[in-house]
């Protein structure tokens, strides 16, 4: 968490508070991009030379030209939540505190007043933590908090700052044990026959009356094991929200389904926020992470239903960043603490909560005009598995039930989170990895005009194929085996296609030719491929293709690009 000083005009401040939006014209806009949700903002009113309140950033910066205050053009904006707002008679005057601010040390003007002017002239200026805490304490004191307690807290902060100059800083929250266990990373679950377990899981899901191809269940399990962030896409009613619940029930895990709302514009709903009374309200992901940590023997799945009704890059960005930074830990891989801000002592236990090895996040996605498109940053971090109704004529209920032994949470641990960390590869495993890496490199050349492919996508595709090789019989449909690498390319690379530029169409056509096994996308080849695919009834596989499912999905994208000029996975 960072403290910021935001200089506002007194005539703008009331409107900004009512709208929950701070704004600036030009000065300060470069630094505005550095403000993150959860950062604290101290409001300074330049016209009256006083501090008027403390606020919390609750969203990403944005632009809006509608009038925030009469006669003022302030297009660069940020959503904020008030933590403490003073009445005019209670403003903290500059003179009472300015000489004690550490931020002035960065300037060499002859007087404290002149140095402070340099700070506020920038409109938005970062503050050292000690300054932010002192100013926040002073504002709280004006609202009736105990001045003696606040002064003691200020002194404690200053003492802590001085002591850390000579020794390493201690953790903000003590852990349960003074001696941490040695991280162990990946360790295969003992007495767990993965191939048999996945086969019985597929039978158990089918016995419940839900129609998924075996490879769809296997791909979901493999994707969630490879990366604990999976998107299930498709039209309404194909079982997107049911599949994670069915898998959790069959493996005796836990699943919680939570609907996403369109007003989720910040991490407040997922990570939490501090209310006006100073009490921390944990968000849904933070609560799920804590529940999973407290029951590490069961795998927990948090299902964010209709995930793109809001913008995941706004409300889930902090969680995705923590997932990317996971490190080896007992039972698999875990993140650093999810929260970066300092909480009051009564809520301090939430600061220790991490994204644990026994938690996965699954989002369901309805592809229609009511939902937001995903940014490529979000898609790059997920496996996107598209579900479809394969046979609407198949309606009869199954007979009987299939028992499945409980899965230990360690059964969901990946072999690694980065390809370079994989150890103990057999000759067969090395061949799987080399085939996957070669295919990604070739596909990336075709995608380059539209979307780049990085090391993360390469590693996750190869790890998916490596994990899938442990359950080869599960990757099948009614017609025979399904190539896991085909599915990995389809779920990690094809969803990136989404645009109406000539480069987007060219990338789709070239990638289709490559997946179909053609040497290049020569003139007429794309149209001929699409025509043959349409004539066959738009099947889910393109016969005789190098990667049949990837090619068939690209044929659908190419059909749209030829018809209306838009090459998009999401339309």
Coordinates of C-alpha atoms in Angstrom, one line a residue:
X1 CA 0.0 0.0 0.0
X2 CA 1.2 3.5 -0.9
X3 CA 0.2 6.8 0.6
X4 CA -0.5 9.7 -1.7
X5 CA -1.0 13.5 -1.2
X6 CA -3.7 14.8 -3.6
X7 CA -4.0 18.6 -3.8
X8 CA -7.6 19.7 -4.7
X9 CA -9.3 23.0 -5.0
X10 CA -11.8 23.7 -2.1
X11 CA -14.6 24.2 -4.7
X12 CA -14.0 20.8 -6.2
X13 CA -13.6 18.8 -3.0
X14 CA -17.4 18.6 -2.0
X15 CA -18.3 17.4 -5.5
X16 CA -15.5 14.9 -5.4
X17 CA -16.6 13.5 -2.1
X18 CA -20.2 13.1 -3.2
X19 CA -19.2 11.4 -6.4
X20 CA -16.6 9.2 -4.8
X21 CA -14.2 10.4 -7.5
X22 CA -11.0 12.4 -7.4
X23 CA -10.0 14.1 -10.6
X24 CA -7.3 16.2 -12.1
X25 CA -6.7 18.1 -15.3
X26 CA -3.1 17.6 -16.5
X27 CA -0.6 18.0 -13.7
X28 CA -0.3 14.7 -11.9
X29 CA -1.8 12.4 -14.6
X30 CA 1.5 10.5 -15.1
X31 CA 1.6 9.5 -11.5
X32 CA -2.1 8.7 -11.5
X33 CA -1.3 5.5 -13.4
X34 CA 0.8 4.4 -10.4
X35 CA -2.1 4.5 -8.0
X36 CA -3.4 1.0 -7.1
X37 CA -6.6 -0.1 -5.4
X38 CA -6.1 -0.1 -1.7
X39 CA -3.7 2.9 -1.7
X40 CA -4.5 5.7 0.8
X41 CA -5.0 9.3 -0.4
X42 CA -4.7 12.3 1.9
X43 CA -6.7 15.2 0.5
X44 CA -5.1 18.6 0.8
X45 CA -7.1 21.7 -0.1
X46 CA -4.8 24.2 -1.6
X47 CA -7.1 27.2 -1.3
X48 CA -7.4 26.9 2.5
X49 CA -4.0 25.2 3.1
X50 CA -5.4 22.4 5.1
X51 CA -5.8 18.6 5.1
X52 CA -9.5 17.6 4.7
X53 CA -9.6 13.8 4.9
X54 CA -8.2 10.4 4.0
X55 CA -9.6 8.2 1.2
X56 CA -8.9 4.8 -0.3
X57 CA -8.5 4.1 -4.0
X58 CA -11.0 1.5 -5.0
X59 CA -10.5 1.2 -8.8
X60 CA -8.2 1.8 -11.7
X61 CA -7.7 5.3 -13.2
X62 CA -10.0 6.2 -16.0
X63 CA -11.0 9.1 -18.2
X64 CA -14.3 10.9 -18.2
X65 CA -15.2 14.3 -19.6
X66 CA -18.5 14.7 -17.9
X67 CA -18.6 17.7 -15.5
X68 CA -17.5 16.8 -11.9
X69 CA -17.6 20.4 -10.7
X70 CA -19.1 23.4 -12.5
X71 CA -16.7 25.1 -14.9
X72 CA -13.9 22.6 -14.3
X73 CA -12.4 20.3 -16.9
X74 CA -11.0 17.3 -15.0
X75 CA -10.9 14.3 -17.2
X76 CA -8.3 12.1 -15.4
X77 CA -10.2 10.3 -12.6
X78 CA -10.0 7.7 -9.8
X79 CA -12.8 6.1 -7.8
X80 CA -12.2 6.5 -4.0
X81 CA -13.9 5.5 -0.8
X82 CA -13.8 7.9 2.2
X83 CA -12.0 6.6 5.3
X84 CA -12.3 9.8 7.3
X85 CA -13.7 13.2 6.0
X86 CA -13.5 16.3 8.2
X87 CA -16.0 19.1 8.4
X88 CA -14.6 22.5 7.4
X89 CA -14.2 23.6 11.0
X90 CA -12.1 20.5 11.7
X91 CA -9.6 20.7 8.9
X92 CA -6.0 20.0 9.9
X93 CA -4.1 23.2 9.1
X94 CA -0.8 22.9 7.2
X95 CA 1.1 24.9 9.7
X96 CA 0.4 22.2 12.4
X97 CA 2.3 19.5 10.6
X98 CA 4.3 20.6 7.6
X99 CA 7.7 21.0 9.3
X100 CA 7.5 17.4 10.5
X101 CA 6.9 15.7 7.1
X102 CA 9.7 13.5 5.7
X103 CA 8.5 14.1 2.1
X104 CA 10.1 17.5 2.3
X105 CA 13.6 16.0 2.5
X106 CA 13.5 15.4 -1.2
X107 CA 13.6 19.1 -2.0
X108 CA 16.3 21.7 -1.2
X109 CA 14.3 24.9 -0.9
X110 CA 15.4 27.1 2.1
X111 CA 12.1 26.8 4.1
X112 CA 9.7 24.1 4.9
X113 CA 6.9 26.1 3.4
X114 CA 8.7 26.4 0.1
X115 CA 9.5 22.7 0.0
X116 CA 5.9 21.9 0.7
X117 CA 4.8 24.1 -2.2
X118 CA 7.0 22.0 -4.5
X119 CA 5.1 18.9 -3.3
X120 CA 1.6 20.2 -3.7
X121 CA 2.4 21.8 -7.1
X122 CA 2.6 18.3 -8.5
X123 CA -1.1 17.7 -7.5
X124 CA -0.5 14.0 -6.8
X125 CA 2.6 13.1 -4.9
X126 CA 3.6 9.9 -3.1
X127 CA 4.2 10.1 0.6
X128 CA 6.7 8.2 2.8
X129 CA 4.7 5.7 5.0
X130 CA 5.5 7.6 8.1
X131 CA 4.0 10.8 6.7
X132 CA 0.9 9.0 5.6
X133 CA 0.4 7.4 9.0
X134 CA 0.9 10.6 10.8
X135 CA -1.5 12.5 8.6
X136 CA -4.1 9.7 8.9
X137 CA -3.7 9.6 12.6
X138 CA -4.2 13.4 12.9
X139 CA -7.4 13.3 10.7
X140 CA -8.7 10.4 12.9
X141 CA -7.9 12.4 16.0
X142 CA -10.1 15.3 14.7
X143 CA -12.9 12.9 14.4
X144 CA -12.8 12.0 18.1
X145 CA -10.2 9.2 18.4
X146 CA -8.1 9.1 21.5
X147 CA -5.2 11.6 20.9
X148 CA -2.9 9.9 23.4
X149 CA -3.3 6.6 21.7
X150 CA -2.7 8.1 18.3
X151 CA 0.4 9.9 19.5
X152 CA 1.7 6.6 20.9
X153 CA 1.0 4.9 17.6
X154 CA 2.9 7.6 15.8
X155 CA 5.9 7.1 18.1
X156 CA 5.8 3.4 17.5
X157 CA 5.8 3.9 13.8
X158 CA 8.8 6.2 14.0
X159 CA 10.6 3.8 16.3
X160 CA 10.0 1.0 13.9
X161 CA 11.3 3.0 11.0
X162 CA 14.5 3.9 12.9
X163 CA 15.1 0.3 14.0
X164 CA 14.8 -1.1 10.5
X165 CA 17.7 1.0 9.4
X166 CA 20.0 -1.3 11.3
X167 CA 18.3 -4.7 11.0
X168 CA 16.0 -6.6 8.6
X169 CA 12.3 -5.8 9.0
X170 CA 10.2 -8.4 10.8
X171 CA 7.0 -9.7 9.3
X172 CA 4.0 -7.5 9.9
X173 CA 2.0 -10.5 11.2
X174 CA 3.5 -13.4 13.2
X175 CA 3.0 -16.9 11.8
X176 CA 1.8 -19.8 13.9
X177 CA 5.3 -21.2 14.1
X178 CA 8.6 -19.4 14.7
X179 CA 10.4 -21.8 12.4
X180 CA 9.1 -22.2 8.9
X181 CA 9.0 -25.6 7.2
X182 CA 11.3 -26.1 4.3
X183 CA 9.4 -25.7 1.0
X184 CA 9.0 -29.0 -0.6
X185 CA 7.3 -28.1 -4.0
X186 CA 5.9 -31.0 -5.9
X187 CA 5.6 -34.4 -4.3
X188 CA 3.3 -37.1 -5.9
X189 CA 0.3 -38.0 -3.8
X190 CA 1.0 -41.4 -2.1
X191 CA -1.2 -44.3 -3.0
X192 CA -3.1 -42.2 -5.5
X193 CA -3.6 -43.9 -8.9
X194 CA -4.3 -40.8 -11.0
X195 CA -5.3 -42.6 -14.2
X196 CA -7.8 -44.8 -12.3
X197 CA -9.1 -41.8 -10.3
X198 CA -9.7 -39.6 -13.3
X199 CA -11.5 -42.5 -15.1
X200 CA -13.8 -43.1 -12.1
X201 CA -14.4 -39.4 -11.9
X202 CA -15.5 -39.2 -15.5
X203 CA -17.9 -42.1 -14.9
X204 CA -19.2 -40.5 -11.7
X205 CA -20.0 -37.2 -13.5
X206 CA -21.8 -39.1 -16.3
X207 CA -23.8 -41.1 -13.7
X208 CA -25.2 -37.8 -12.3
X209 CA -26.9 -37.2 -15.7
X210 CA -24.7 -34.4 -17.0
X211 CA -23.5 -34.7 -20.5
X212 CA -19.8 -34.0 -20.8
X213 CA -17.4 -35.7 -23.1
X214 CA -14.6 -37.6 -21.1
X215 CA -12.0 -35.3 -22.5
X216 CA -13.8 -32.2 -21.2
X217 CA -13.7 -33.5 -17.7
X218 CA -10.1 -34.6 -18.1
X219 CA -9.2 -31.2 -19.6
X220 CA -10.8 -29.3 -16.7
X221 CA -9.0 -31.3 -14.1
X222 CA -5.7 -31.1 -15.9
X223 CA -6.0 -27.3 -16.5
X224 CA -7.0 -26.6 -12.9
X225 CA -4.0 -28.7 -11.7
X226 CA -1.7 -26.9 -14.1
X227 CA -2.9 -23.4 -13.2
X228 CA -5.5 -22.6 -10.5
X229 CA -7.3 -20.2 -12.7
X230 CA -9.6 -21.7 -15.4
X231 CA -12.4 -20.1 -17.5
X232 CA -15.3 -22.2 -18.7
X233 CA -16.9 -20.6 -21.7
X234 CA -20.1 -21.4 -23.7
X235 CA -23.7 -20.6 -24.2
X236 CA -26.1 -20.6 -21.2
X237 CA -27.2 -24.1 -20.0
X238 CA -24.3 -26.3 -21.0
X239 CA -23.1 -27.0 -17.5
X240 CA -20.4 -24.4 -17.0
X241 CA -21.2 -23.7 -13.3
X242 CA -22.1 -27.4 -12.6
X243 CA -18.9 -29.0 -13.8
X244 CA -16.7 -27.6 -11.0
X245 CA -19.4 -28.5 -8.4
X246 CA -19.8 -32.1 -9.8
X247 CA -16.0 -32.6 -9.7
X248 CA -15.8 -31.3 -6.2
X249 CA -18.6 -33.5 -4.9
X250 CA -17.2 -36.6 -6.6
X251 CA -13.7 -36.0 -5.2
X252 CA -15.0 -34.9 -1.8
X253 CA -13.6 -31.5 -2.2
X254 CA -15.5 -28.2 -1.6
X255 CA -17.0 -25.8 -4.1
X256 CA -18.6 -22.4 -3.6
X257 CA -20.5 -20.7 -6.4
X258 CA -20.6 -16.9 -6.2
X259 CA -22.3 -14.7 -8.9
X260 CA -20.3 -11.7 -10.2
X261 CA -22.2 -8.4 -10.3
X262 CA -21.7 -5.6 -12.9
X263 CA -20.8 -3.1 -10.1
X264 CA -17.6 -5.0 -9.2
X265 CA -15.2 -2.2 -10.2
X266 CA -12.4 -2.7 -7.6
X267 CA -10.8 -5.4 -5.5
X268 CA -13.1 -4.5 -2.6
X269 CA -15.4 -7.5 -3.3
X270 CA -12.6 -10.0 -3.8
X271 CA -9.9 -8.8 -1.4
X272 CA -11.8 -6.7 1.1
X273 CA -12.0 -3.1 2.4
X274 CA -12.0 -1.1 5.6
X275 CA -15.4 0.4 6.4
X276 CA -16.1 3.8 7.8
X277 CA -15.9 2.4 11.4
X278 CA -12.3 1.2 10.7
X279 CA -13.3 -2.5 10.6
X280 CA -11.8 -4.6 7.8
X281 CA -14.4 -6.5 5.7
X282 CA -12.7 -9.4 4.0
X283 CA -13.5 -10.1 0.3
X284 CA -14.8 -13.3 -1.1
X285 CA -11.5 -14.6 -2.5
X286 CA -9.7 -13.7 0.8
X287 CA -12.3 -15.7 2.7
X288 CA -12.0 -18.6 0.3
X289 CA -8.3 -18.6 0.7
X290 CA -8.5 -18.6 4.5
X291 CA -11.1 -21.5 4.4
X292 CA -8.8 -23.5 2.1
X293 CA -5.8 -22.8 4.4
X294 CA -7.7 -24.0 7.4
X295 CA -8.7 -27.2 5.7
X296 CA -5.6 -28.2 3.7
X297 CA -6.6 -31.8 3.2
X298 CA -9.5 -30.9 0.8
X299 CA -9.3 -29.1 -2.5
X300 CA -11.5 -26.0 -2.6
X301 CA -12.9 -24.4 -5.7
X302 CA -14.2 -20.9 -5.9
X303 CA -16.6 -20.5 -8.9
X304 CA -17.1 -16.9 -10.1
X305 CA -20.3 -17.3 -12.0
X306 CA -20.8 -15.1 -15.1
X307 CA -17.4 -13.7 -14.4
X308 CA -17.3 -11.1 -17.3
X309 CA -20.4 -9.3 -16.1
X310 CA -17.7 -7.2 -14.4
X311 CA -14.2 -6.5 -15.6
X312 CA -11.8 -9.1 -14.0
X313 CA -8.8 -6.8 -14.6
X314 CA -10.4 -4.4 -12.1
X315 CA -11.7 -6.7 -9.4
X316 CA -9.4 -9.7 -9.7
X317 CA -6.0 -8.2 -10.8
X318 CA -4.4 -8.5 -7.3
X319 CA -5.4 -12.2 -7.0
X320 CA -4.1 -13.1 -10.5
X321 CA -0.8 -11.3 -9.7
X322 CA -0.4 -13.4 -6.5
X323 CA -1.1 -16.6 -8.4
X324 CA 1.7 -15.8 -10.9
X325 CA 4.1 -15.3 -8.0
X326 CA 3.5 -18.7 -6.3
X327 CA 6.5 -20.5 -4.8
X328 CA 7.1 -24.0 -3.5
X329 CA 5.5 -24.8 -0.2
X330 CA 4.3 -27.9 1.7
X331 CA 1.5 -29.5 -0.4
X332 CA 2.3 -27.7 -3.6
X333 CA 2.7 -24.0 -4.3
X334 CA 1.4 -20.9 -2.5
X335 CA 1.6 -17.1 -2.9
X336 CA 2.8 -14.3 -0.7
X337 CA 0.2 -12.8 1.5
X338 CA -2.8 -11.6 -0.6
X339 CA -3.1 -8.3 1.3
X340 CA -0.3 -5.7 1.1
X341 CA -1.9 -3.1 3.4
X342 CA -1.5 -2.9 7.1
X343 CA -4.6 -3.6 9.1
X344 CA -5.6 -2.8 12.7
X345 CA -4.5 -5.3 15.2
X346 CA -8.1 -6.7 15.5
X347 CA -8.0 -7.6 11.8
X348 CA -4.3 -8.4 11.5
X349 CA -4.9 -12.2 11.0
X350 CA -6.2 -11.5 7.5
X351 CA -2.8 -10.1 6.6
X352 CA -1.2 -13.6 6.8
X353 CA -3.7 -15.2 4.4
X354 CA -2.0 -16.5 1.2
X355 CA -3.3 -18.2 -1.9
X356 CA -2.8 -21.8 -0.8
X357 CA -2.1 -25.0 -2.7
X358 CA -5.6 -26.3 -2.0
X359 CA -7.5 -23.5 -3.8
X360 CA -8.5 -23.0 -7.4
X361 CA -10.5 -20.2 -9.0
X362 CA -12.9 -21.0 -11.9
X363 CA -14.8 -18.4 -13.8
X364 CA -17.8 -19.1 -16.0
X365 CA -18.3 -17.0 -19.1
X366 CA -21.4 -16.4 -21.1
X367 CA -20.4 -15.1 -24.5
X368 CA -23.1 -12.5 -25.4
X369 CA -23.6 -8.8 -25.7
X370 CA -24.4 -8.3 -22.0
X371 CA -20.8 -9.1 -20.9
X372 CA -17.5 -7.5 -21.1
X373 CA -14.7 -8.8 -23.3
X374 CA -11.7 -10.2 -21.5
X375 CA -8.4 -8.3 -21.8
X376 CA -5.5 -10.2 -23.2
X377 CA -3.7 -9.9 -19.8
X378 CA -6.5 -11.9 -18.2
X379 CA -6.6 -14.5 -21.0
X380 CA -2.9 -15.0 -20.9
X381 CA -3.3 -16.1 -17.3
X382 CA -6.1 -18.6 -17.8
X383 CA -7.0 -21.8 -19.6
X384 CA -10.2 -21.2 -21.5
X385 CA -12.3 -24.4 -21.9
X386 CA -15.3 -24.1 -24.2
X387 CA -18.2 -26.3 -23.4
X388 CA -21.0 -27.1 -25.8
X389 CA -24.2 -29.2 -26.0
X390 CA -23.0 -32.2 -28.1
X391 CA -26.2 -34.2 -28.5
X392 CA -29.5 -32.6 -27.6
X393 CA -31.3 -35.8 -28.4
X394 CA -29.6 -37.6 -25.5
X395 CA -32.1 -37.0 -22.7
X396 CA -32.5 -40.3 -20.8
X397 CA -31.4 -40.4 -17.2
X398 CA -28.5 -42.7 -16.2
X399 CA -29.0 -45.7 -13.9
X400 CA -27.0 -46.1 -10.7
X401 CA -24.1 -44.2 -9.2
X402 CA -20.4 -44.6 -9.3
X403 CA -18.5 -44.2 -6.0
X404 CA -15.2 -42.3 -6.1
X405 CA -12.6 -42.4 -3.4
X406 CA -11.7 -38.9 -1.9
X407 CA -8.9 -37.1 -3.7
X408 CA -6.1 -35.8 -1.4
X409 CA -5.5 -32.1 -1.9
X410 CA -1.9 -33.0 -3.0
X411 CA -3.4 -34.7 -6.1
X412 CA -4.1 -31.2 -7.5
X413 CA -0.4 -30.1 -7.1
X414 CA 1.3 -29.3 -10.4
X415 CA 4.7 -30.8 -11.2
X416 CA 6.0 -27.2 -11.4
X417 CA 4.7 -23.7 -12.2
X418 CA 7.5 -23.0 -14.7
X419 CA 8.8 -25.4 -17.2
X420 CA 12.4 -24.8 -16.2
X421 CA 11.6 -26.1 -12.7
X422 CA 10.5 -29.5 -13.8
X423 CA 12.8 -32.3 -12.6
X424 CA 13.0 -36.0 -13.1
X425 CA 11.7 -36.0 -16.7
X426 CA 11.6 -39.4 -18.3
X427 CA 12.5 -39.8 -22.0
X428 CA 8.8 -39.9 -22.8
X429 CA 8.1 -36.8 -20.8
X430 CA 10.9 -34.9 -22.5
X431 CA 9.4 -35.8 -25.9
X432 CA 6.0 -34.5 -24.7
X433 CA 7.6 -31.2 -23.6
X434 CA 9.7 -30.8 -26.8
X435 CA 6.7 -31.4 -29.0
X436 CA 4.6 -28.8 -27.1
X437 CA 7.4 -26.2 -27.1
X438 CA 7.9 -26.7 -30.9
X439 CA 4.2 -26.3 -31.6
X440 CA 4.0 -23.1 -29.5
X441 CA 7.0 -21.6 -31.2
X442 CA 5.4 -22.3 -34.7
X443 CA 2.0 -21.0 -33.6
X444 CA 3.5 -17.9 -32.1
X445 CA 4.9 -16.9 -35.4
X446 CA 1.4 -17.0 -37.0
X447 CA -0.1 -15.1 -34.1
X448 CA 2.5 -12.4 -33.9
X449 CA 0.7 -9.9 -36.1
X450 CA -2.3 -10.0 -33.8
X451 CA -1.1 -11.1 -30.3
X452 CA 2.2 -12.0 -28.8
X453 CA 2.9 -15.3 -27.0
X454 CA 5.2 -15.2 -24.0
X455 CA 7.1 -17.7 -21.9
X456 CA 4.1 -18.1 -19.5
X457 CA 1.8 -19.5 -22.2
X458 CA 4.6 -21.7 -23.5
X459 CA 5.3 -23.2 -20.1
X460 CA 1.6 -23.8 -19.2
X461 CA 0.9 -25.4 -22.6
X462 CA 3.8 -27.8 -22.1
X463 CA 2.9 -28.5 -18.4
X464 CA -0.7 -29.2 -19.4
X465 CA 0.5 -31.8 -22.0
X466 CA 2.9 -33.3 -19.4
X467 CA 0.2 -33.6 -16.8
X468 CA -2.3 -35.0 -19.4
X469 CA 0.3 -37.7 -20.3
X470 CA -0.4 -39.2 -16.8
X471 CA -4.0 -39.9 -17.7
X472 CA -3.9 -40.7 -21.5
X473 CA -7.1 -42.9 -21.5
X474 CA -9.2 -40.0 -20.1
X475 CA -8.6 -37.8 -23.2
X476 CA -11.2 -39.3 -25.5
X477 CA -14.6 -38.8 -27.0
X478 CA -17.1 -41.2 -28.7
X479 CA -15.0 -41.3 -31.8
X480 CA -11.6 -42.1 -30.2
X481 CA -8.5 -40.4 -28.6
X482 CA -8.2 -36.6 -28.2
X483 CA -4.7 -35.0 -28.4
X484 CA -4.1 -33.1 -25.2
X485 CA -1.7 -30.8 -27.0
X486 CA -4.5 -29.9 -29.4
X487 CA -6.6 -29.0 -26.4
X488 CA -3.8 -27.0 -24.8
X489 CA -3.3 -24.9 -27.9
X490 CA -7.0 -24.4 -28.2
X491 CA -7.5 -23.3 -24.6
X492 CA -4.4 -21.0 -24.3
X493 CA -3.7 -19.5 -27.7
X494 CA -6.9 -19.3 -29.8
X495 CA -8.9 -17.2 -27.3
X496 CA -6.4 -14.4 -27.9
X497 CA -7.9 -13.8 -31.3
X498 CA -10.3 -10.9 -31.0
X499 CA -10.2 -8.0 -33.5
X500 CA -11.2 -6.5 -36.7
X501 CA -7.8 -5.3 -38.0
X502 CA -6.3 -6.8 -41.1
X503 CA -3.6 -8.2 -38.9
X504 CA -6.1 -10.0 -36.8
X505 CA -7.7 -11.6 -39.8
X506 CA -4.4 -12.5 -41.3
X507 CA -3.3 -14.2 -38.0
X508 CA -6.5 -16.2 -37.9
X509 CA -6.2 -17.4 -41.5
X510 CA -2.5 -18.2 -41.1
X511 CA -3.0 -20.1 -37.8
X512 CA -5.9 -22.1 -39.4
X513 CA -3.7 -23.1 -42.3
X514 CA -0.9 -24.2 -39.8
X515 CA -3.3 -26.1 -37.6
X516 CA -4.9 -27.8 -40.6
X517 CA -1.4 -28.9 -41.8
X518 CA -1.2 -26.6 -44.8
X519 CA 2.1 -25.0 -45.6
X520 CA 0.7 -21.4 -45.8
X521 CA -2.6 -19.5 -46.0
X522 CA -2.5 -19.0 -49.7
X523 CA -5.2 -17.1 -51.5
X524 CA -8.3 -19.2 -51.7
X525 CA -7.0 -21.8 -49.2
X526 CA -8.8 -20.3 -46.2
X527 CA -12.1 -20.0 -48.1
X528 CA -11.8 -23.6 -49.3
X529 CA -11.1 -24.9 -45.8
X530 CA -14.0 -23.0 -44.3
X531 CA -16.3 -24.1 -47.1
X532 CA -15.4 -27.8 -46.5
X533 CA -15.9 -27.4 -42.8
X534 CA -19.3 -25.8 -43.3
X535 CA -20.3 -28.5 -45.8
X536 CA -19.5 -31.1 -43.2
X537 CA -21.9 -29.5 -40.7
X538 CA -19.4 -27.4 -38.8
X539 CA -18.0 -30.3 -36.7
X540 CA -15.9 -29.8 -33.6
X541 CA -12.9 -31.4 -35.4
X542 CA -11.4 -30.7 -38.8
X543 CA -10.7 -34.2 -40.3
X544 CA -7.1 -35.0 -41.2
X545 CA -5.8 -31.7 -39.6
X546 CA -2.6 -31.5 -37.6
X547 CA -4.5 -30.2 -34.6
X548 CA -8.2 -31.1 -35.5
X549 CA -10.0 -29.3 -32.7
X550 CA -7.9 -26.2 -32.8
X551 CA -8.3 -26.1 -36.6
X552 CA -12.1 -26.5 -36.4
X553 CA -12.4 -23.7 -33.9
X554 CA -10.2 -21.5 -36.1
X555 CA -12.4 -22.4 -39.0
X556 CA -15.4 -20.9 -37.1
X557 CA -13.3 -17.7 -36.4
X558 CA -12.2 -17.5 -40.1
X559 CA -15.9 -17.9 -41.2
X560 CA -16.8 -14.9 -39.1
X561 CA -13.8 -12.9 -40.4
X562 CA -14.7 -13.7 -44.0
X563 CA -18.4 -12.8 -43.4
X564 CA -18.1 -9.6 -41.4
X565 CA -14.4 -8.8 -41.1
X566 CA -14.1 -9.7 -37.4
X567 CA -11.7 -12.4 -36.3
X568 CA -12.9 -13.2 -32.8
X569 CA -13.0 -16.3 -30.5
X570 CA -15.6 -14.5 -28.5
X571 CA -18.3 -13.9 -31.1

